[in-house]
Short mmCIF file of C-alpha atoms and ligand atoms in Angstrom, two decimals:
data_model
loop_
_atom_site.label_atom_id
_atom_site.label_comp_id
_atom_site.label_asym_id
_atom_site.label_seq_id
_atom_site.Cartn_x
_atom_site.Cartn_y
_atom_site.Cartn_z
CA MET A 3 16.59 16.92 -12.29
CA GLU A 4 18.19 17.57 -8.94
CA ASN A 5 16.61 16.33 -5.75
CA ASN A 6 14.55 19.43 -5.04
CA LYS A 7 11.89 19.61 -2.36
CA ASP A 8 10.03 22.32 -4.29
CA TYR A 9 9.14 20.18 -7.30
CA GLY A 10 5.45 19.35 -7.66
CA LYS A 11 4.11 15.79 -7.56
CA GLY A 12 3.83 15.63 -11.35
CA THR A 13 7.49 16.50 -11.84
CA VAL A 14 8.48 13.92 -9.23
CA CYS A 15 6.32 11.26 -10.95
CA VAL A 16 7.94 11.93 -14.30
CA GLN A 17 11.53 12.71 -13.39
CA ALA A 18 12.54 11.54 -9.90
CA GLY A 19 14.67 8.43 -9.35
CA TRP A 20 17.04 7.78 -12.25
CA GLN A 21 19.14 10.89 -12.95
CA PRO A 22 21.34 10.22 -15.99
CA LYS A 23 24.77 11.79 -16.09
CA ASN A 24 26.42 13.03 -19.29
CA GLY A 25 26.15 10.40 -22.03
CA GLU A 26 24.09 7.95 -19.98
CA PRO A 27 20.74 6.49 -21.16
CA ARG A 28 17.80 8.90 -20.81
CA ILE A 29 15.57 6.02 -19.72
CA LEU A 30 16.05 4.05 -16.49
CA PRO A 31 18.22 1.06 -17.44
CA ILE A 32 17.09 -2.45 -16.50
CA TYR A 33 20.04 -3.89 -14.55
CA GLN A 34 19.13 -7.43 -15.51
CA SER A 35 21.95 -8.97 -13.53
CA THR A 36 21.99 -11.12 -10.44
CA THR A 37 25.45 -9.96 -9.47
CA PHE A 38 28.04 -7.18 -9.66
CA LYS A 39 31.76 -7.34 -10.32
CA TYR A 40 34.57 -6.06 -8.06
CA GLU A 41 38.30 -5.88 -8.50
CA SER A 42 39.34 -6.52 -4.94
CA THR A 43 38.34 -9.14 -2.42
CA GLU A 44 38.65 -6.58 0.30
CA GLN A 45 36.16 -4.16 -1.22
CA MET A 46 33.54 -6.89 -1.58
CA GLY A 47 34.17 -7.69 2.08
CA ARG A 48 33.45 -4.08 3.07
CA LEU A 49 30.15 -4.22 1.16
CA PHE A 50 29.14 -7.33 3.07
CA ASP A 51 29.93 -5.53 6.33
CA LEU A 52 27.73 -2.58 5.21
CA GLU A 53 30.80 -0.39 5.62
CA GLU A 54 30.59 0.80 2.05
CA ASP A 55 27.65 1.47 -0.28
CA GLY A 56 27.39 -0.72 -3.36
CA TYR A 57 25.64 -3.57 -5.05
CA PHE A 58 26.72 -7.16 -4.80
CA TYR A 59 23.72 -9.44 -5.20
CA THR A 60 20.23 -8.60 -6.51
CA ARG A 61 18.43 -10.49 -3.72
CA LEU A 62 19.53 -7.66 -1.41
CA GLN A 63 19.53 -4.67 -3.73
CA ASN A 64 19.46 -3.84 -7.42
CA PRO A 65 20.00 -0.36 -8.97
CA THR A 66 16.83 -0.43 -11.13
CA ASN A 67 14.74 -1.30 -8.08
CA ASP A 68 16.44 1.37 -5.99
CA TYR A 69 15.85 4.18 -8.49
CA VAL A 70 12.14 3.34 -8.52
CA ALA A 71 12.06 3.13 -4.69
CA GLN A 72 13.70 6.58 -4.64
CA LYS A 73 10.86 8.00 -6.74
CA ILE A 74 8.20 6.54 -4.42
CA CYS A 75 10.19 7.85 -1.44
CA GLU A 76 10.12 11.39 -2.86
CA LEU A 77 6.42 11.12 -3.68
CA GLU A 78 5.63 10.23 -0.07
CA GLY A 79 8.15 12.71 1.33
CA GLY A 80 10.06 9.98 3.18
CA ALA A 81 13.66 9.43 4.31
CA ALA A 82 14.20 5.97 2.77
CA ALA A 83 12.28 3.37 0.79
CA MET A 84 12.51 -0.11 -0.67
CA LEU A 85 10.58 -2.17 -3.19
CA THR A 86 9.24 -5.65 -2.47
CA SER A 87 7.91 -8.33 -4.81
CA SER A 88 4.28 -7.77 -3.69
CA GLY A 89 2.10 -5.68 -1.42
CA GLN A 90 1.81 -8.71 0.85
CA ALA A 91 5.60 -8.80 1.24
CA ALA A 92 5.63 -5.04 1.97
CA ASN A 93 3.17 -5.35 4.85
CA TYR A 94 4.87 -8.48 6.15
CA TYR A 95 8.33 -6.87 6.16
CA ALA A 96 7.05 -3.57 7.56
CA VAL A 97 5.71 -5.37 10.64
CA PHE A 98 8.25 -8.19 10.96
CA ASN A 99 11.15 -5.69 10.83
CA ILE A 100 10.23 -4.54 14.35
CA CYS A 101 8.28 -7.54 15.74
CA GLY A 102 9.26 -11.03 16.79
CA ALA A 103 7.86 -13.96 18.76
CA GLY A 104 6.23 -12.67 21.94
CA ASP A 105 5.35 -9.28 20.44
CA HIS A 106 1.93 -7.78 19.74
CA VAL A 107 0.40 -5.70 16.94
CA ILE A 108 -2.79 -3.60 16.84
CA MET A 109 -4.59 -3.66 13.50
CA SER A 110 -7.67 -2.00 12.04
CA SER A 111 -10.43 -4.56 11.41
CA SER A 112 -11.21 -3.14 7.96
CA VAL A 113 -7.85 -3.90 6.32
CA TYR A 114 -7.48 -5.85 3.07
CA GLY A 115 -8.26 -9.59 3.46
CA GLY A 116 -4.69 -10.63 2.64
CA THR A 117 -3.30 -8.38 5.38
CA PHE A 118 -5.95 -9.57 7.83
CA ASN A 119 -4.97 -13.18 7.20
CA LEU A 120 -1.24 -12.40 7.35
CA LEU A 121 -1.53 -10.85 10.82
CA THR A 122 -4.24 -13.00 12.38
CA VAL A 123 -3.22 -16.42 11.02
CA THR A 124 0.26 -16.65 9.53
CA MET A 125 2.14 -14.25 11.82
CA GLN A 126 0.25 -15.73 14.77
CA ARG A 127 2.09 -18.97 13.96
CA MET A 128 5.35 -17.03 14.36
CA GLY A 129 4.32 -16.08 17.89
CA ILE A 130 3.19 -12.54 17.06
CA THR A 131 -0.25 -11.79 18.47
CA CYS A 132 -2.67 -9.26 17.00
CA THR A 133 -5.60 -7.30 18.40
CA VAL A 134 -8.10 -6.24 15.77
CA ILE A 135 -9.95 -2.99 16.42
CA ASP A 136 -12.79 -1.15 14.69
CA PRO A 137 -11.15 1.89 13.01
CA ASP A 138 -14.15 3.99 14.10
CA CYS A 139 -13.49 3.21 17.79
CA SER A 140 -13.19 5.97 20.38
CA GLU A 141 -9.80 7.17 21.65
CA GLU A 142 -10.48 5.38 24.95
CA GLU A 143 -11.20 2.09 23.20
CA LEU A 144 -8.05 2.45 21.11
CA ASN A 145 -5.81 3.29 24.08
CA ALA A 146 -7.22 0.30 25.97
CA VAL A 147 -5.90 -2.32 23.52
CA PHE A 148 -2.20 -1.42 23.88
CA GLN A 149 -0.05 -3.92 25.80
CA GLU A 150 3.49 -3.87 27.24
CA ASN A 151 4.65 -5.88 24.20
CA THR A 152 2.81 -3.85 21.51
CA LYS A 153 5.31 -2.88 18.77
CA CYS A 154 3.22 -1.14 16.12
CA VAL A 155 -0.23 -0.16 14.87
CA LEU A 156 -1.29 -1.10 11.32
CA ALA A 157 -4.15 0.38 9.27
CA GLU A 158 -5.11 1.46 5.72
CA SER A 159 -5.67 5.06 4.66
CA ILE A 160 -8.71 3.92 2.62
CA ALA A 161 -9.57 0.31 3.40
CA ASN A 162 -9.89 -2.19 0.53
CA PRO A 163 -12.75 -2.98 -0.10
CA ALA A 164 -14.65 -1.48 2.87
CA LEU A 165 -13.63 2.10 1.81
CA VAL A 166 -13.28 3.20 5.43
CA VAL A 167 -11.23 6.42 5.62
CA LEU A 168 -8.74 6.34 8.49
CA ASP A 169 -8.74 8.99 11.18
CA PHE A 170 -4.95 9.35 10.93
CA GLU A 171 -4.54 11.78 13.81
CA LYS A 172 -6.51 9.62 16.25
CA PHE A 173 -4.38 6.58 15.40
CA ALA A 174 -1.05 8.48 15.38
CA LYS A 175 -1.76 10.10 18.73
CA ALA A 176 -2.54 6.76 20.40
CA ALA A 177 0.45 4.98 18.82
CA HIS A 178 2.88 7.72 19.85
CA ALA A 179 1.44 7.97 23.37
CA HIS A 180 2.40 4.30 23.73
CA GLY A 181 5.83 4.69 22.12
CA VAL A 182 5.18 2.73 18.92
CA PRO A 183 5.05 3.69 15.22
CA LEU A 184 1.91 3.87 13.10
CA ILE A 185 2.20 1.95 9.82
CA VAL A 186 -0.35 2.82 7.13
CA ASP A 187 -1.03 1.06 3.83
CA ASN A 188 -1.57 3.98 1.42
CA THR A 189 -2.37 1.86 -1.66
CA PHE A 190 -5.81 3.28 -2.47
CA PRO A 191 -5.35 7.09 -2.32
CA THR A 192 -1.66 6.96 -3.38
CA PRO A 193 0.57 9.95 -2.47
CA ILE A 194 -1.18 11.90 -5.23
CA ASN A 195 -4.29 12.18 -3.04
CA CYS A 196 -2.91 11.67 0.45
CA LYS A 197 0.48 12.00 2.15
CA PRO A 198 0.14 10.16 5.46
CA PHE A 199 3.44 11.48 6.88
CA GLN A 200 1.79 14.91 7.14
CA PHE A 201 -0.70 13.47 9.63
CA GLY A 202 1.71 11.69 11.97
CA VAL A 203 2.07 8.34 10.19
CA ASP A 204 5.60 6.93 10.59
CA ILE A 205 5.83 4.24 7.92
CA VAL A 206 3.84 3.83 4.70
CA THR A 207 3.36 0.64 2.68
CA HIS A 208 1.99 0.10 -0.82
CA SER A 209 0.71 -2.58 -3.06
CA THR A 210 2.21 -1.00 -6.20
CA THR A 211 0.18 -3.61 -8.11
CA LYS A 212 -2.74 -1.17 -7.94
CA TYR A 213 -2.68 2.49 -9.05
CA MET A 214 1.10 2.91 -9.06
CA ASP A 215 1.53 0.28 -11.76
CA GLY A 216 -1.99 1.10 -12.88
CA HIS A 217 -2.06 -1.14 -15.94
CA ALA A 218 -2.42 -4.58 -14.29
CA MET A 219 1.06 -5.57 -15.48
CA THR A 220 3.15 -6.27 -12.38
CA VAL A 221 2.59 -7.40 -8.81
CA GLY A 222 4.75 -5.36 -6.44
CA GLY A 223 5.05 -3.51 -3.16
CA ALA A 224 6.93 -0.71 -1.44
CA ILE A 225 7.81 0.42 2.08
CA VAL A 226 8.64 4.06 2.85
CA ASP A 227 9.98 5.27 6.19
CA SER A 228 9.36 8.90 7.17
CA GLY A 229 12.47 8.79 9.37
CA ASN A 230 10.43 10.56 12.05
CA PHE A 231 10.02 7.80 14.62
CA ASP A 232 12.84 7.94 17.17
CA TRP A 233 13.64 4.28 17.84
CA THR A 234 16.49 5.22 20.19
CA LYS A 235 13.97 6.56 22.73
CA TYR A 236 12.82 2.96 23.24
CA PRO A 237 15.93 0.79 22.78
CA ASP A 238 14.57 -2.16 24.74
CA LYS A 239 11.36 -2.15 22.73
CA PHE A 240 13.22 -2.11 19.40
CA PRO A 241 16.45 -4.02 20.15
CA GLY A 242 16.88 -5.04 16.51
CA LEU A 243 17.35 -1.39 15.55
CA CYS A 244 19.12 -0.09 18.67
CA TYR A 245 21.51 -2.93 19.63
CA PRO A 246 24.22 -4.66 17.55
CA ASP A 247 23.05 -7.11 14.87
CA GLU A 248 25.25 -10.16 15.35
CA SER A 249 24.20 -11.49 11.94
CA TYR A 250 25.85 -8.40 10.44
CA HIS A 251 29.09 -8.27 12.42
CA GLY A 252 27.59 -6.21 15.17
CA VAL A 253 26.23 -3.30 13.12
CA ASN A 254 23.97 -0.98 15.13
CA TYR A 255 21.41 0.27 12.59
CA THR A 256 20.26 3.45 14.36
CA GLU A 257 23.84 4.52 15.19
CA ARG A 258 25.19 3.84 11.72
CA PHE A 259 22.23 4.77 9.49
CA GLY A 260 20.17 7.35 11.42
CA LYS A 261 16.90 8.05 9.60
CA LYS A 262 17.60 5.21 7.17
CA ALA A 263 17.99 2.61 9.96
CA TYR A 264 14.62 0.92 9.55
CA ILE A 265 14.86 0.48 5.75
CA THR A 266 18.53 -0.56 5.92
CA LYS A 267 17.66 -3.27 8.44
CA ALA A 268 14.74 -4.48 6.32
CA THR A 269 17.03 -4.69 3.29
CA ALA A 270 20.11 -6.14 4.97
CA GLN A 271 18.27 -8.66 7.13
CA LEU A 272 14.81 -9.43 5.79
CA MET A 273 15.61 -9.30 2.07
CA ARG A 274 18.78 -11.29 2.72
CA ASP A 275 16.90 -14.01 4.61
CA LEU A 276 13.40 -13.98 3.09
CA GLY A 277 14.19 -12.76 -0.41
CA SER A 278 11.00 -11.08 -1.67
CA ILE A 279 12.86 -8.87 -4.16
CA PRO A 280 11.04 -7.68 -7.31
CA SER A 281 12.62 -8.44 -10.65
CA PRO A 282 14.35 -5.37 -12.18
CA MET A 283 12.07 -5.82 -15.21
CA ASN A 284 9.00 -5.41 -13.00
CA ALA A 285 10.51 -2.35 -11.32
CA PHE A 286 11.10 -0.86 -14.79
CA LEU A 287 7.44 -1.42 -15.73
CA LEU A 288 6.32 0.04 -12.39
CA ASN A 289 8.38 3.13 -13.15
CA ILE A 290 6.50 3.65 -16.42
CA GLY A 291 3.25 3.44 -14.45
CA LEU A 292 4.54 6.01 -11.95
CA GLU A 293 5.33 8.46 -14.77
CA THR A 294 1.57 8.99 -15.30
CA LEU A 295 0.27 8.43 -11.76
CA HIS A 296 -0.46 12.15 -11.30
CA LEU A 297 -2.59 12.14 -14.48
CA ARG A 298 -4.41 8.85 -13.92
CA VAL A 299 -5.41 9.20 -10.26
CA PRO A 300 -7.43 12.42 -10.69
CA ARG A 301 -9.19 10.88 -13.72
CA HIS A 302 -10.05 7.71 -11.76
CA CYS A 303 -11.53 9.89 -9.00
CA GLU A 304 -13.43 12.19 -11.35
CA ASN A 305 -14.96 9.18 -13.15
CA ALA A 306 -15.74 7.36 -9.90
CA GLN A 307 -17.47 10.43 -8.48
CA LYS A 308 -19.76 10.64 -11.52
CA VAL A 309 -20.44 6.89 -11.50
CA ALA A 310 -21.20 6.95 -7.74
CA GLU A 311 -23.64 9.85 -8.24
CA PHE A 312 -25.30 8.02 -11.15
CA LEU A 313 -25.68 4.83 -9.11
CA GLU A 314 -26.97 6.67 -6.05
CA ALA A 315 -29.74 8.25 -8.13
CA HIS A 316 -30.76 4.97 -9.82
CA ASP A 317 -33.90 3.23 -8.51
CA LYS A 318 -32.55 -0.31 -9.11
CA VAL A 319 -29.56 0.39 -6.84
CA LYS A 320 -30.02 -0.38 -3.13
CA TRP A 321 -26.99 1.42 -1.72
CA VAL A 322 -23.68 2.99 -2.81
CA ASN A 323 -20.52 3.27 -0.74
CA TYR A 324 -18.05 5.91 -1.96
CA PRO A 325 -16.30 8.38 0.35
CA GLY A 326 -16.69 11.16 -2.24
CA LEU A 327 -20.49 11.14 -1.80
CA LYS A 328 -21.90 13.70 0.63
CA SER A 329 -24.17 10.99 2.05
CA ASN A 330 -21.15 8.83 2.95
CA LYS A 331 -20.17 8.19 6.56
CA TYR A 332 -16.53 9.03 5.75
CA TYR A 333 -17.16 12.12 3.63
CA ASP A 334 -15.87 14.55 6.30
CA LEU A 335 -12.73 12.52 7.06
CA ALA A 336 -12.05 12.25 3.33
CA GLN A 337 -12.43 16.02 2.95
CA LYS A 338 -10.00 16.56 5.79
CA TYR A 339 -7.26 14.12 4.76
CA MET A 340 -7.68 13.84 0.97
CA PRO A 341 -9.60 16.89 -0.25
CA ASN A 342 -8.57 16.40 -3.90
CA GLY A 343 -10.14 12.93 -4.13
CA THR A 344 -10.10 9.47 -2.59
CA CYS A 345 -9.80 6.59 -5.07
CA GLY A 346 -11.59 5.03 -8.03
CA VAL A 347 -13.15 2.11 -6.17
CA ILE A 348 -16.86 2.05 -5.33
CA SER A 349 -18.98 -0.64 -3.74
CA PHE A 350 -22.71 -0.88 -4.28
CA ALA A 351 -25.60 -3.33 -4.33
CA VAL A 352 -28.39 -3.74 -6.83
CA ASP A 353 -31.93 -4.21 -5.59
CA GLY A 354 -32.48 -7.96 -5.87
CA THR A 355 -31.23 -11.44 -5.08
CA LYS A 356 -27.77 -12.89 -5.55
CA GLU A 357 -29.00 -14.29 -8.90
CA ASP A 358 -30.12 -10.81 -10.01
CA THR A 359 -26.67 -9.48 -9.16
CA VAL A 360 -25.00 -12.21 -11.19
CA ARG A 361 -27.30 -11.45 -14.15
CA PHE A 362 -26.42 -7.74 -13.90
CA MET A 363 -22.69 -8.45 -13.79
CA ASP A 364 -22.81 -10.84 -16.72
CA ALA A 365 -24.62 -8.19 -18.75
CA LEU A 366 -21.75 -5.70 -18.39
CA LYS A 367 -19.76 -5.27 -21.58
CA LEU A 368 -17.09 -2.67 -20.84
CA ALA A 369 -16.51 -3.52 -17.18
CA ALA A 370 -14.63 -6.82 -17.04
CA ILE A 371 -15.03 -9.43 -14.30
CA VAL A 372 -11.53 -9.80 -12.83
CA THR A 373 -9.90 -10.25 -9.42
CA HIS A 374 -8.21 -6.89 -9.41
CA VAL A 375 -8.77 -3.22 -8.66
CA ALA A 376 -7.14 0.10 -9.50
CA ASP A 377 -6.47 -0.65 -13.13
CA ALA A 378 -6.84 1.76 -16.07
CA ARG A 379 -9.66 -0.53 -17.27
CA THR A 380 -12.98 -0.57 -15.41
CA CYS A 381 -13.52 -3.88 -13.62
CA VAL A 382 -15.96 -5.54 -11.24
CA LEU A 383 -15.98 -8.29 -8.66
CA HIS A 384 -18.90 -9.92 -6.85
CA PRO A 385 -17.67 -10.98 -3.37
CA ALA A 386 -20.59 -13.38 -2.83
CA SER A 387 -19.69 -15.31 -6.03
CA HIS A 388 -15.91 -14.91 -5.79
CA THR A 389 -13.92 -14.08 -2.66
CA HIS A 390 -16.72 -15.16 -0.26
CA ARG A 391 -18.06 -17.94 -2.47
CA GLN A 392 -18.17 -20.72 0.14
CA MET A 393 -20.70 -18.85 2.29
CA ASN A 394 -24.48 -19.17 2.11
CA GLU A 395 -26.80 -16.14 2.42
CA GLN A 396 -26.97 -16.41 6.21
CA GLN A 397 -23.18 -16.65 6.59
CA LEU A 398 -22.72 -13.74 4.21
CA LYS A 399 -25.02 -11.67 6.39
CA GLU A 400 -23.00 -12.56 9.48
CA ALA A 401 -19.76 -11.60 7.73
CA GLY A 402 -21.29 -8.25 6.82
CA VAL A 403 -21.25 -8.99 3.08
CA ASP A 404 -24.47 -8.06 1.33
CA PRO A 405 -25.14 -10.87 -1.22
CA GLY A 406 -25.79 -8.10 -3.73
CA MET A 407 -22.55 -6.21 -3.03
CA ILE A 408 -20.45 -5.41 -6.09
CA ARG A 409 -16.96 -3.92 -6.00
CA LEU A 410 -16.53 -1.64 -8.97
CA SER A 411 -13.10 -0.27 -9.85
CA VAL A 412 -13.73 2.68 -12.13
CA GLY A 413 -11.15 3.05 -14.88
CA ILE A 414 -9.97 6.01 -16.93
CA GLU A 415 -12.13 5.41 -20.02
CA ASP A 416 -14.75 7.99 -21.05
CA VAL A 417 -17.13 8.15 -18.12
CA THR A 418 -20.19 8.41 -20.38
CA ASP A 419 -19.34 4.95 -21.77
CA ILE A 420 -18.86 3.47 -18.29
CA ILE A 421 -22.22 4.87 -17.17
CA ALA A 422 -23.97 3.69 -20.36
CA ASP A 423 -22.61 0.19 -19.74
CA LEU A 424 -23.94 0.17 -16.15
CA GLU A 425 -27.25 1.56 -17.34
CA GLN A 426 -27.86 -1.13 -19.96
CA ALA A 427 -26.93 -3.86 -17.44
CA LEU A 428 -29.27 -2.38 -14.80
CA LYS A 429 -32.10 -2.68 -17.36
CA THR A 430 -31.81 -6.49 -17.15
CA LEU A 431 -33.09 -6.35 -13.54
C1 PLP B 517 -3.92 -5.59 -3.06
C2 PLP B 517 -3.60 -5.04 -1.73
C3 PLP B 517 -2.59 -5.61 -0.93
C4 PLP B 517 -1.82 -6.82 -1.36
O1 PLP B 517 -0.99 -6.49 -2.42
P1 PLP B 517 -0.42 -7.54 -3.52
O2 PLP B 517 0.40 -6.64 -4.37
O3 PLP B 517 -1.61 -8.14 -4.19
O4 PLP B 517 0.38 -8.54 -2.77
C5 PLP B 517 -2.31 -5.02 0.27
N1 PLP B 517 -3.00 -3.93 0.70
C6 PLP B 517 -3.97 -3.37 -0.05
C7 PLP B 517 -4.68 -2.17 0.47
C8 PLP B 517 -4.31 -3.90 -1.28
O5 PLP B 517 -5.29 -3.33 -2.01
#
């Protein structure tokens, strides 16, 4: 398959990335090697100076990883991409690549807990400050939180687990008016349902651990750059991209690499120094997941829609949060930005106490209790008993967590069986 912009998403999922030449393996090889051999000292030197393309040490780059990154890049419609060892590493690198001590980030308040902690606690200790803003804020409120030292805006296309759908255009407009890129974590809809670059987003991140892998096999992440943000318009704001990198013999990333500057810097500098590279074996497994992404995602959404409608109509269910429901606050935004579907994750609460909720969950047979989402298998989590366990009922209320809230990740089994399982467990209430 040649790199062809006209191929549909399904063809890209199945065939993009590894392109075997005559006599080469049909299947993406696992380059299970830490290092690569060269015949001249001088050539290896040129690789280290980034003057020539090539592999020399897997901590920086590995061919298996790069072929899989290429597939994700094509799915998102980007200019360059890289894999990381986790979604956490992807979000960390995406921000840290353009921020340092003394800089400031604006972040949506509804992001994944791990990202929230990364920005508001750990990166704070590196001297990077963060303003958290309600994603449903007005344009005025959003514009008001930018500072001289703001370097990027970070949000999620569908927030995990709040299921808030991002108003991409509102966020992109504000970010660009202040000369900074918008970074969006597109883990939940995946590029099958939503392509953020079409709505002004500059950089996309992923926890590939979720739908992209899809089988709960490997933890991983990815960063994709659209190549659309013009760093050279703001050289003093992004000196790391626009001025020589002394740690790389004075390379100027934007001059040398153009639209690939941001990803090249993240690979050459951050991977070199921080080392969150995925194993080639994990990239190989991720690639198998990607081959069926275009089949699995629509099935997750179709099943979740039916389950959400079933729950909404059930008298033992207090509330249901799913952006595919007409009653949902984010229904219109979801229709605008992801008309083919949102994701397979639903949150809901049963009518009763925390103990009732626990009894309901323990009665489920098909849906497994696991700390995970976006897996082929249906699974559930009870925040009040798990992620928010230390809190009492009053504290839960203050944190906005209903003690009865259940996060249900609808799998790709037969939906009648998933619904029957929920129904028999609801009977225990
Ligand atoms: C799970 C998740 C992460 C973190 O990814 P890991 O692969 O677990 O490190 C980041 N963002 C979102 C939206 C997630 O769902």
